[in-house]
């Protein structure tokens, strides 16, 4: 199926039974592909729950906003998910969104499979139009909110928002030393050995001042910015969790009060009660 025109969009609530947040997303092929991805993720969560495992959602940046690099963001998220699972034990399952998006090899493979099942070619679909923030956030809202009861996110026990300590651990791996030195060493190694990484930075030649400006932006981002605070999607995911917890506190089915809230963790620490009940600025949300 060859597509050349921009696809239509719709603005609505991803979970009509729990009108917690609103986004704009593409209709047509991308909608169908992401519908299948939602079912795959929900199956993964069902297997975790069947194994009597606690489940946490890892809220993490994936896009290059602010100077980041998608492939590096995927690597940081994967490292953090593995570390959390190891620290907390085998009865803990971490859902890493980066593993289900186009920026990762795993995500691209599953999305390509969904496209093929629908009679579509992923490369042609991407040539016509790529997924936007609203497309992904419609998917993640369904994953976070939907359950078999009141649509209160019962598939999750916690949300871990990626923070500076997670990023530091990725680059230093527990070793002492200055963070910026480790980031610069990582950049040099990846640039020398990884053709895909190098291609991402060779829109201008290394002799061009803009190339050095891009490298500096990379170092600055991972030294002081990388984390949920600089991610539009993470802002929306935080607000979803805050609103879900407000509904949970009022639920007569769960039992009113704070005891049934989804635990919010930022940078490895439980978020204080006042902050955990306060919304932040919207990301892709249509206000």
CSV table of C-alpha atoms in Angstrom, one decimal:
chain,number,residue,atom,x,y,z
A,1,UNK,CA,0.0,0.0,0.0
A,2,UNK,CA,1.6,3.3,-1.1
A,3,UNK,CA,0.7,6.4,0.8
A,4,UNK,CA,1.7,10.0,0.0
A,5,UNK,CA,-0.8,12.2,1.6
A,6,UNK,CA,-0.8,13.5,5.2
A,7,UNK,CA,-3.2,11.5,7.2
A,8,UNK,CA,-6.1,13.1,9.0
A,9,UNK,CA,-6.1,13.7,12.8
A,10,UNK,CA,-8.7,13.5,15.5
A,11,UNK,CA,-8.7,15.1,19.0
A,12,UNK,CA,-10.3,13.1,21.7
A,13,UNK,CA,-9.9,11.2,25.0
A,14,UNK,CA,-7.9,8.0,24.5
A,15,UNK,CA,-10.0,6.2,27.2
A,16,UNK,CA,-13.6,7.4,26.8
A,17,UNK,CA,-14.7,5.7,30.1
A,18,UNK,CA,-12.0,7.7,32.0
A,19,UNK,CA,-11.7,11.1,30.4
A,20,UNK,CA,-8.5,11.9,32.1
A,21,UNK,CA,-6.4,13.6,29.3
A,22,UNK,CA,-6.9,14.6,25.6
A,23,UNK,CA,-4.6,14.3,22.7
A,24,UNK,CA,-4.6,14.7,18.9
A,25,UNK,CA,-3.6,11.6,16.9
A,26,UNK,CA,-3.5,10.4,13.3
A,27,UNK,CA,-6.3,8.2,12.0
A,28,UNK,CA,-5.9,5.6,9.3
A,29,UNK,CA,-2.9,3.2,9.1
A,30,UNK,CA,-1.0,4.6,12.1
A,31,UNK,CA,-4.1,4.3,14.3
A,32,UNK,CA,-4.4,0.6,13.3
A,33,UNK,CA,-0.8,-0.1,13.9
A,34,UNK,CA,-0.8,1.5,17.4
A,35,UNK,CA,-4.0,-0.4,18.2
A,36,UNK,CA,-2.1,-3.6,17.8
A,37,UNK,CA,0.8,-2.3,19.8
A,38,UNK,CA,-1.5,-1.5,22.7
A,39,UNK,CA,-2.8,-5.1,22.7
A,40,UNK,CA,0.8,-6.5,22.6
A,41,UNK,CA,1.8,-4.3,25.6
A,42,UNK,CA,-1.3,-5.3,27.5
A,43,UNK,CA,-0.5,-9.0,26.9
A,44,UNK,CA,3.0,-8.4,28.2
A,45,UNK,CA,1.5,-6.8,31.3
A,46,UNK,CA,-1.0,-9.7,31.7
A,47,UNK,CA,1.9,-12.2,31.7
A,48,UNK,CA,3.7,-10.2,34.4
A,49,UNK,CA,0.6,-10.0,36.5
A,50,UNK,CA,0.0,-13.8,36.0
A,51,UNK,CA,3.4,-14.4,37.4
A,52,UNK,CA,2.5,-12.4,40.5
A,53,UNK,CA,4.9,-9.6,39.7
A,54,UNK,CA,4.8,-6.0,40.8
A,55,UNK,CA,4.7,-3.7,37.8
A,56,UNK,CA,6.3,-0.2,37.3
A,57,UNK,CA,6.1,2.1,34.4
A,58,UNK,CA,9.4,3.8,33.4
A,59,UNK,CA,8.7,7.4,32.3
A,60,UNK,CA,11.7,8.4,30.2
A,61,UNK,CA,12.7,10.8,27.3
A,62,UNK,CA,13.1,9.3,23.9
A,63,UNK,CA,13.1,12.3,21.5
A,64,UNK,CA,16.1,14.5,20.9
A,65,UNK,CA,14.5,17.5,22.5
A,66,UNK,CA,16.9,19.7,24.4
A,67,UNK,CA,20.0,18.3,22.9
A,68,UNK,CA,19.5,14.6,23.5
A,69,UNK,CA,20.0,11.7,21.1
A,70,UNK,CA,17.2,9.1,20.6
A,71,UNK,CA,19.6,6.1,20.4
A,72,UNK,CA,21.3,7.2,23.6
A,73,UNK,CA,18.0,7.9,25.3
A,74,UNK,CA,16.9,4.3,24.4
A,75,UNK,CA,20.2,3.0,25.8
A,76,UNK,CA,19.7,5.0,29.1
A,77,UNK,CA,16.1,3.7,29.5
A,78,UNK,CA,17.2,0.1,28.8
A,79,UNK,CA,20.0,0.3,31.3
A,80,UNK,CA,17.7,1.9,34.0
A,81,UNK,CA,15.0,-0.7,33.4
A,82,UNK,CA,17.5,-3.6,33.9
A,83,UNK,CA,19.0,-1.9,36.9
A,84,UNK,CA,15.7,-1.4,38.6
A,85,UNK,CA,14.6,-5.0,37.9
A,86,UNK,CA,17.9,-6.3,39.3
A,87,UNK,CA,17.7,-4.1,42.4
A,88,UNK,CA,14.1,-4.9,43.2
A,89,UNK,CA,14.2,-8.6,42.3
A,90,UNK,CA,12.7,-11.1,39.9
A,91,UNK,CA,9.1,-10.4,41.1
A,92,UNK,CA,9.4,-6.9,39.7
A,93,UNK,CA,8.5,-6.0,36.1
A,94,UNK,CA,9.6,-2.7,34.6
A,95,UNK,CA,7.7,-1.6,31.5
A,96,UNK,CA,10.1,0.4,29.4
A,97,UNK,CA,8.2,2.5,26.8
A,98,UNK,CA,11.4,3.0,24.7
A,99,UNK,CA,11.3,-0.7,23.9
A,100,UNK,CA,8.0,-0.3,22.1
A,101,UNK,CA,8.7,2.8,20.0
A,102,UNK,CA,10.4,3.3,16.6
A,103,UNK,CA,13.6,4.7,18.1
A,104,UNK,CA,14.5,1.2,19.4
A,105,UNK,CA,15.2,-1.9,17.5
A,106,UNK,CA,12.6,-3.9,19.5
A,107,UNK,CA,10.0,-1.2,18.9
A,108,UNK,CA,10.7,-0.9,15.2
A,109,UNK,CA,10.5,-4.7,14.8
A,110,UNK,CA,7.1,-5.0,16.5
A,111,UNK,CA,5.6,-2.0,14.7
A,112,UNK,CA,6.9,-3.4,11.4
A,113,UNK,CA,5.2,-6.7,12.1
A,114,UNK,CA,1.9,-5.0,13.0
A,115,UNK,CA,2.2,-3.0,9.7
A,116,UNK,CA,2.8,-6.2,7.7
A,117,UNK,CA,-0.1,-7.9,9.3
A,118,UNK,CA,-2.3,-5.0,8.1
A,119,UNK,CA,-0.9,-5.3,4.6
A,120,UNK,CA,1.3,-2.2,5.1
A,121,UNK,CA,5.0,-1.5,4.5
A,122,UNK,CA,6.6,0.4,7.5
A,123,UNK,CA,9.1,2.2,5.3
A,124,UNK,CA,6.3,3.5,3.0
A,125,UNK,CA,4.2,4.5,5.9
A,126,UNK,CA,7.1,6.5,7.5
A,127,UNK,CA,7.7,8.1,4.1
A,128,UNK,CA,4.1,9.4,4.1
A,129,UNK,CA,4.0,10.5,7.7
A,130,UNK,CA,5.7,9.6,11.0
A,131,UNK,CA,4.1,9.1,14.4
A,132,UNK,CA,3.8,12.3,16.5
A,133,UNK,CA,3.7,12.8,20.2
A,134,UNK,CA,-0.1,12.5,20.3
A,135,UNK,CA,0.0,9.2,18.5
A,136,UNK,CA,2.4,7.7,21.2
A,137,UNK,CA,0.6,9.4,24.1
A,138,UNK,CA,-2.8,8.0,23.0
A,139,UNK,CA,-1.2,4.6,23.1
A,140,UNK,CA,0.5,5.1,26.5
A,141,UNK,CA,-2.6,6.6,28.0
A,142,UNK,CA,-4.6,3.5,27.1
A,143,UNK,CA,-1.8,1.3,28.6
A,144,UNK,CA,-1.6,3.4,31.8
A,145,UNK,CA,-5.3,3.8,32.4
A,146,UNK,CA,-7.2,0.8,31.1
A,147,UNK,CA,-7.9,-2.2,33.3
A,148,UNK,CA,-10.7,-4.7,33.8
A,149,UNK,CA,-12.6,-2.4,36.3
A,150,UNK,CA,-12.9,1.3,36.8
A,151,UNK,CA,-10.1,2.3,34.4
A,152,UNK,CA,-7.9,3.4,37.2
A,153,UNK,CA,-4.6,2.0,36.0
A,154,UNK,CA,-4.9,-1.3,38.0
A,155,UNK,CA,-2.2,-2.9,35.9
A,156,UNK,CA,0.5,-0.7,37.6
A,157,UNK,CA,1.9,-0.4,41.1
A,158,UNK,CA,4.4,2.4,40.5
A,159,UNK,CA,5.7,5.0,38.0
A,160,UNK,CA,9.5,5.6,38.0
A,161,UNK,CA,10.3,8.9,36.4
A,162,UNK,CA,13.9,8.8,35.0
A,163,UNK,CA,16.1,11.4,36.7
A,164,UNK,CA,19.7,12.6,36.8
A,165,UNK,CA,21.0,9.8,39.0
A,166,UNK,CA,19.7,7.2,36.5
A,167,UNK,CA,21.6,9.0,33.7
A,168,UNK,CA,24.7,9.3,35.8
A,169,UNK,CA,24.6,5.6,36.5
A,170,UNK,CA,24.4,4.8,32.8
A,171,UNK,CA,27.5,6.8,31.9
A,172,UNK,CA,29.7,6.0,35.0
A,173,UNK,CA,28.4,2.4,35.8
A,174,UNK,CA,29.1,3.0,39.4
A,175,UNK,CA,32.7,4.1,38.9
A,176,UNK,CA,34.0,7.3,40.5
A,177,UNK,CA,35.0,10.2,38.3
A,178,UNK,CA,33.5,13.3,36.6
A,179,UNK,CA,30.3,12.9,34.7
A,180,UNK,CA,31.2,15.2,31.8
A,181,UNK,CA,34.4,13.2,31.2
A,182,UNK,CA,32.4,10.0,31.0
A,183,UNK,CA,29.8,11.6,28.6
A,184,UNK,CA,32.6,12.9,26.3
A,185,UNK,CA,34.3,9.5,26.3
A,186,UNK,CA,31.0,7.8,25.4
A,187,UNK,CA,30.4,10.3,22.6
A,188,UNK,CA,33.9,9.7,21.1
A,189,UNK,CA,33.6,5.9,21.3
A,190,UNK,CA,30.1,5.8,19.8
A,191,UNK,CA,31.1,8.3,17.0
A,192,UNK,CA,34.2,6.2,16.2
A,193,UNK,CA,32.5,2.7,16.3
A,194,UNK,CA,28.8,3.1,15.6
A,195,UNK,CA,27.9,4.1,12.0
A,196,UNK,CA,24.3,5.0,12.9
A,197,UNK,CA,25.4,7.2,15.8
A,198,UNK,CA,28.0,8.9,13.5
A,199,UNK,CA,25.4,9.5,10.8
A,200,UNK,CA,23.1,11.3,13.2
A,201,UNK,CA,25.8,13.9,13.8
A,202,UNK,CA,27.1,14.3,10.2
A,203,UNK,CA,24.4,16.5,8.7
A,204,UNK,CA,27.3,19.0,8.9
A,205,UNK,CA,31.0,18.0,8.7
A,206,UNK,CA,33.1,17.9,11.9
A,207,UNK,CA,35.0,21.0,10.6
A,208,UNK,CA,31.8,23.0,10.7
A,209,UNK,CA,31.3,25.0,13.9
A,210,UNK,CA,27.7,23.7,14.1
A,211,UNK,CA,29.0,20.2,14.5
A,212,UNK,CA,30.9,21.2,17.7
A,213,UNK,CA,27.8,23.0,18.8
A,214,UNK,CA,25.8,19.8,18.4
A,215,UNK,CA,28.4,17.8,20.3
A,216,UNK,CA,28.3,20.4,23.1
A,217,UNK,CA,24.5,20.3,23.3
A,218,UNK,CA,24.8,16.5,23.6
A,219,UNK,CA,27.2,16.8,26.6
A,220,UNK,CA,25.2,19.5,28.2
A,221,UNK,CA,21.9,17.6,27.9
A,222,UNK,CA,23.2,14.4,29.5
A,223,UNK,CA,25.2,16.3,32.2
A,224,UNK,CA,22.4,18.5,33.5
A,225,UNK,CA,19.1,18.0,31.6
A,226,UNK,CA,18.4,14.4,30.8
A,227,UNK,CA,15.4,13.0,32.6
A,228,UNK,CA,11.6,13.3,32.9
A,229,UNK,CA,11.7,17.0,33.6
A,230,UNK,CA,12.7,17.7,30.0
A,231,UNK,CA,10.4,15.2,28.3
A,232,UNK,CA,6.9,16.4,27.1
A,233,UNK,CA,5.7,12.8,27.2
A,234,UNK,CA,6.9,12.4,30.8
A,235,UNK,CA,5.0,15.6,31.7
A,236,UNK,CA,1.8,14.1,30.4
A,237,UNK,CA,2.5,10.7,32.1
A,238,UNK,CA,3.0,12.5,35.4
A,239,UNK,CA,-0.3,14.3,35.0
A,240,UNK,CA,-2.0,11.0,34.1
A,241,UNK,CA,-0.7,9.5,37.3
A,242,UNK,CA,-1.7,12.5,39.4
A,243,UNK,CA,-5.2,12.4,38.0
A,244,UNK,CA,-5.5,8.6,38.4
A,245,UNK,CA,-4.4,8.9,42.0
A,246,UNK,CA,-7.0,11.6,42.6
A,247,UNK,CA,-9.7,9.2,41.2
A,248,UNK,CA,-8.3,6.3,43.2
A,249,UNK,CA,-8.5,8.3,46.5
A,250,UNK,CA,-12.2,8.9,45.8
A,251,UNK,CA,-12.9,5.3,44.7
A,252,UNK,CA,-15.4,3.4,46.8
A,253,UNK,CA,-14.3,0.2,45.1
A,254,UNK,CA,-10.6,0.5,45.9
A,255,UNK,CA,-11.4,2.0,49.3
A,256,UNK,CA,-11.2,5.8,49.7
A,257,UNK,CA,-8.0,7.4,50.8
A,258,UNK,CA,-4.3,7.4,49.9
A,259,UNK,CA,-3.5,3.7,50.4
A,260,UNK,CA,-4.4,2.6,46.8
A,261,UNK,CA,-2.4,5.2,45.0
A,262,UNK,CA,0.2,4.4,42.3
A,263,UNK,CA,3.6,5.0,43.8
A,264,UNK,CA,5.5,7.9,42.2
A,265,UNK,CA,9.3,7.7,42.2
A,266,UNK,CA,11.6,10.3,40.7
A,267,UNK,CA,15.4,9.9,40.5
A,268,UNK,CA,15.2,6.8,42.8
A,269,UNK,CA,13.2,8.5,45.6
A,270,UNK,CA,9.5,8.4,46.5
A,271,UNK,CA,7.9,11.7,45.6
A,272,UNK,CA,6.7,13.7,48.7
A,273,UNK,CA,2.9,13.8,49.2
A,274,UNK,CA,2.4,17.4,48.2
A,275,UNK,CA,4.4,17.1,45.0
A,276,UNK,CA,2.7,13.7,44.2
A,277,UNK,CA,-0.7,15.4,44.2
A,278,UNK,CA,0.3,18.4,42.1
A,279,UNK,CA,0.2,18.5,38.3
A,280,UNK,CA,2.9,19.9,36.0
A,281,UNK,CA,2.8,21.8,32.7
A,282,UNK,CA,1.3,19.8,29.8
A,283,UNK,CA,3.4,18.1,27.2
A,284,UNK,CA,1.4,16.9,24.2
A,285,UNK,CA,-1.9,17.2,26.0
A,286,UNK,CA,-4.6,19.3,24.1
A,287,UNK,CA,-5.8,21.7,26.8
